[in-house]
Amino acid sequence: GSLLDPSGAEAAKVGAKELSRALLYWMQTEAPRPDGGTGYPGLYPRPDLTGGEHGLALAPYVRESRRIRARTAVTENDIGVEALEALSRTKPTTYSDSVGIGCYRIDLHPSTGGRNYIDVSSFPFQIPLGSLIPVRMRNLLPACKNLGVTHITNGCFRLHPVEWNVGEAAGLLAAWCLRKSLEPHQVLDDAGLTAEFRLLAESQGIETTWPRIQAV
């Protein structure tokens, strides 16, 4: 079901509940145990801990959201180790307008080719301010997985710390623009404003570059 319309969203929730219950039943009855037996009958839902009546999550986890068409789109050619090696590059793309950092392998599941899991090595990366600025829209900022990435690079940008960083940067940018009577695209288009905002982000504890570790 599609999460973008009410009827589809309800169908998706029902399907997710049934899939979760099916997995739990398999774990209770058929999962192989180290002692040679099968099943863990002691596993059961805990609605007293999760809330609600069924003991499952109260809302579905949306792994990949709709994304903006951003001024800067981070692709596999910017952070993927093998992709960069094919381009004779040994380092990821760095951004003078960085407003954060992240680090996780690119994992996709499932793939369009039918594989249930794809795992691709990626470099520690930066979050460019340009990935938060839409090409066309003016009164809009992404705050999580809806920034300027691809289906592939979403595999590493979707991690909670990266999402939190995106949200912090977007919130700080919105507040700063209101205070200075600016629009976000004006900040990106002016190198001085970009540098000023980056310093503000760093003053608030947002790391914009990965530290260099000196080998001992």
C-alpha positions as a printed Julia matrix, in Angstrom:
216×3 Matrix{Float64}:
  0.0     0.0     0.0
  1.04    3.59   -0.6
  1.71    5.72    2.45
  0.74    8.81    0.44
 -3.01    8.19    0.56
 -5.17    7.24    3.6
 -6.47    3.92    2.27
 -3.04    2.83    1.11
 -1.44    3.83    4.39
 -3.94    1.74    6.33
 -3.29   -1.26    4.06
  0.45   -0.83    4.59
 -0.01   -0.77    8.38
 -2.14   -3.92    8.32
  0.41   -5.69    6.13
  3.28   -4.62    8.39
  1.44   -5.92   11.48
  0.79   -9.3     9.86
  4.4    -9.59    8.67
  5.67   -8.77   12.17
  3.35  -11.35   13.72
  4.45  -13.95   11.17
  8.12  -13.35   12.0
  7.4   -13.6    15.73
  5.53  -16.88   15.21
  8.49  -18.29   13.26
 10.85  -17.24   16.05
  8.58  -18.89   18.63
  8.14  -22.16   16.74
 10.74  -22.75   14.0
 13.88  -20.66   14.59
 16.88  -23.01   14.95
 18.51  -23.06   18.38
 22.17  -23.8    19.22
 21.09  -26.91   21.17
 19.56  -28.43   18.06
 15.97  -27.63   18.96
 13.65  -25.19   17.27
 11.72  -22.17   18.43
 11.83  -19.83   21.4
  8.35  -20.07   22.96
  9.32  -17.63   25.68
  9.24  -14.75   23.18
  6.03  -12.75   23.23
  4.82   -9.17   22.62
  5.05   -6.66   25.46
  2.26   -4.08   25.03
  3.0    -2.86   28.55
  6.35   -1.62   27.23
  5.53   -0.56   23.68
  2.06    0.91   24.29
 -1.09    0.08   22.38
 -2.9    -3.24   22.47
 -0.8    -5.42   20.14
  2.7    -4.92   21.53
  4.06   -3.83   18.16
  5.46   -0.44   17.2
  2.85    2.32   17.32
  3.85    3.64   13.89
  5.5     2.1    10.83
  9.16    2.77   10.19
  9.51    4.47    6.83
 13.0     3.59    5.62
 12.98    5.84    2.58
 10.96    9.01    2.12
 10.22   11.22   -0.84
 13.25   13.43   -1.54
 13.7    16.96   -2.78
 15.46   17.82   -6.02
 18.37   19.53   -4.35
 20.98   21.99   -5.54
 23.56   19.39   -4.5
 22.76   15.68   -4.84
 25.15   13.32   -3.06
 25.64   10.24   -5.23
 27.57    7.0    -4.97
 30.33    8.66   -7.0
 30.82   11.07   -4.08
 31.12    8.58   -1.21
 31.16    4.97   -2.48
 34.58    3.35   -2.11
 34.36    1.12   -5.21
 32.69    3.82   -7.3
 35.47    6.28   -6.44
 38.15    3.69   -7.12
 36.66    3.24  -10.59
 37.13    6.99  -11.05
 40.75    6.73   -9.82
 39.88    8.64   -6.66
 40.91    7.65   -3.14
 38.91   10.16   -1.13
 35.24   11.15   -0.9
 33.9    14.47   -2.13
 34.42   17.27    0.38
 32.17   20.31    0.61
 33.03   23.88    1.58
 29.38   24.28    2.62
 29.34   21.21    4.9
 26.82   21.38    7.75
 27.45   17.94    9.22
 29.03   14.52    8.92
 27.99   10.9     8.81
 29.44    7.43    8.49
 27.74    4.16    7.57
 27.95    1.56    4.85
 25.52    1.82    1.95
 23.0    -0.96    2.5
 19.95   -1.56    0.36
 17.29   -4.16    0.96
 15.81   -5.32   -1.21
 17.29   -4.38   -4.57
 15.47   -3.87   -7.86
 17.27   -6.96   -9.15
 15.64   -9.19   -6.56
 18.58   -9.46   -4.17
 17.38   -9.2    -0.59
 20.42   -7.33    0.66
 23.19   -5.22   -0.9
 26.07   -3.9     1.19
 28.5    -1.38   -0.32
 31.51    0.16    1.4
 31.46    3.95    1.71
 33.76    6.62    3.09
 32.91    8.82    6.08
 31.05   11.69    4.44
 29.95   15.28    4.84
 26.43   16.72    4.56
 26.55   19.67    2.14
 24.26   22.64    2.73
 23.33   22.36   -0.95
 21.65   19.01   -0.26
 19.17   20.89    1.96
 18.29   23.54   -0.62
 15.61   22.67   -3.23
 16.19   23.56   -6.87
 12.81   25.26   -7.28
 10.96   25.61   -3.97
 11.77   28.55   -1.72
  9.76   27.93    1.46
 10.91   24.37    2.11
 13.74   22.64    3.95
 14.22   18.88    4.36
 14.82   17.67    7.9
 15.75   14.0     7.58
 15.9    11.41    4.78
 14.24   13.79    2.31
 17.42   15.74    1.5
 19.33   15.63   -1.79
 20.54   12.03   -1.95
 19.79    9.13   -4.28
 18.09    5.81   -3.59
 21.59    4.35   -3.21
 23.16    6.97   -0.93
 20.01    7.06    1.17
 21.31    3.69    2.37
 23.9     5.48    4.53
 22.26    8.89    5.02
 19.18    7.28    6.58
 20.96    6.44    9.84
 19.56    8.13   12.93
 22.64   10.26   13.77
 22.74   11.57   10.19
 19.0    12.27   10.22
 19.37   14.12   13.51
 22.24   16.14   12.07
 20.15   17.07    9.02
 17.28   18.14   11.25
 19.52   20.21   13.5
 21.11   21.94   10.52
 17.72   22.62    8.9
 16.27   24.02   12.11
 19.3    26.19   12.75
 19.22   27.45    9.15
 15.52   28.31    9.36
 15.98   30.26   12.59
 19.09   32.05   11.3
 17.39   33.02    8.04
 14.4    34.44    9.91
 16.66   36.46   12.15
 18.61   37.86    9.19
 15.65   38.2     6.78
 17.26   35.79    4.33
 16.06   32.81    2.34
 18.04   29.55    2.46
 19.04   29.69   -1.21
 20.56   33.14   -0.61
 22.83   31.64    2.06
 23.99   28.93   -0.35
 24.59   31.39   -3.18
 26.78   33.71   -1.08
 30.13   32.23   -0.03
 30.42   34.68    2.85
 26.98   33.78    4.23
 27.7    30.08    3.77
 30.93   30.39    5.76
 29.17   32.44    8.45
 26.44   29.85    8.82
 28.96   27.02    8.94
 30.76   28.78   11.8
 27.43   29.18   13.57
 26.73   25.47   13.18
 30.14   24.59   14.59
 29.6    26.96   17.53
 26.44   24.97   18.32
 28.41   21.74   18.47
 27.69   20.5    14.94
 30.78   18.83   13.47
 31.26   19.75    9.82
 34.52   17.9     9.09
 35.96   14.57   10.11
 38.96   14.96   12.42
 42.36   13.98   11.06
 43.88   11.17   13.13
 47.66   11.22   13.33
 49.18    7.76   13.14
 51.39    6.92   16.13
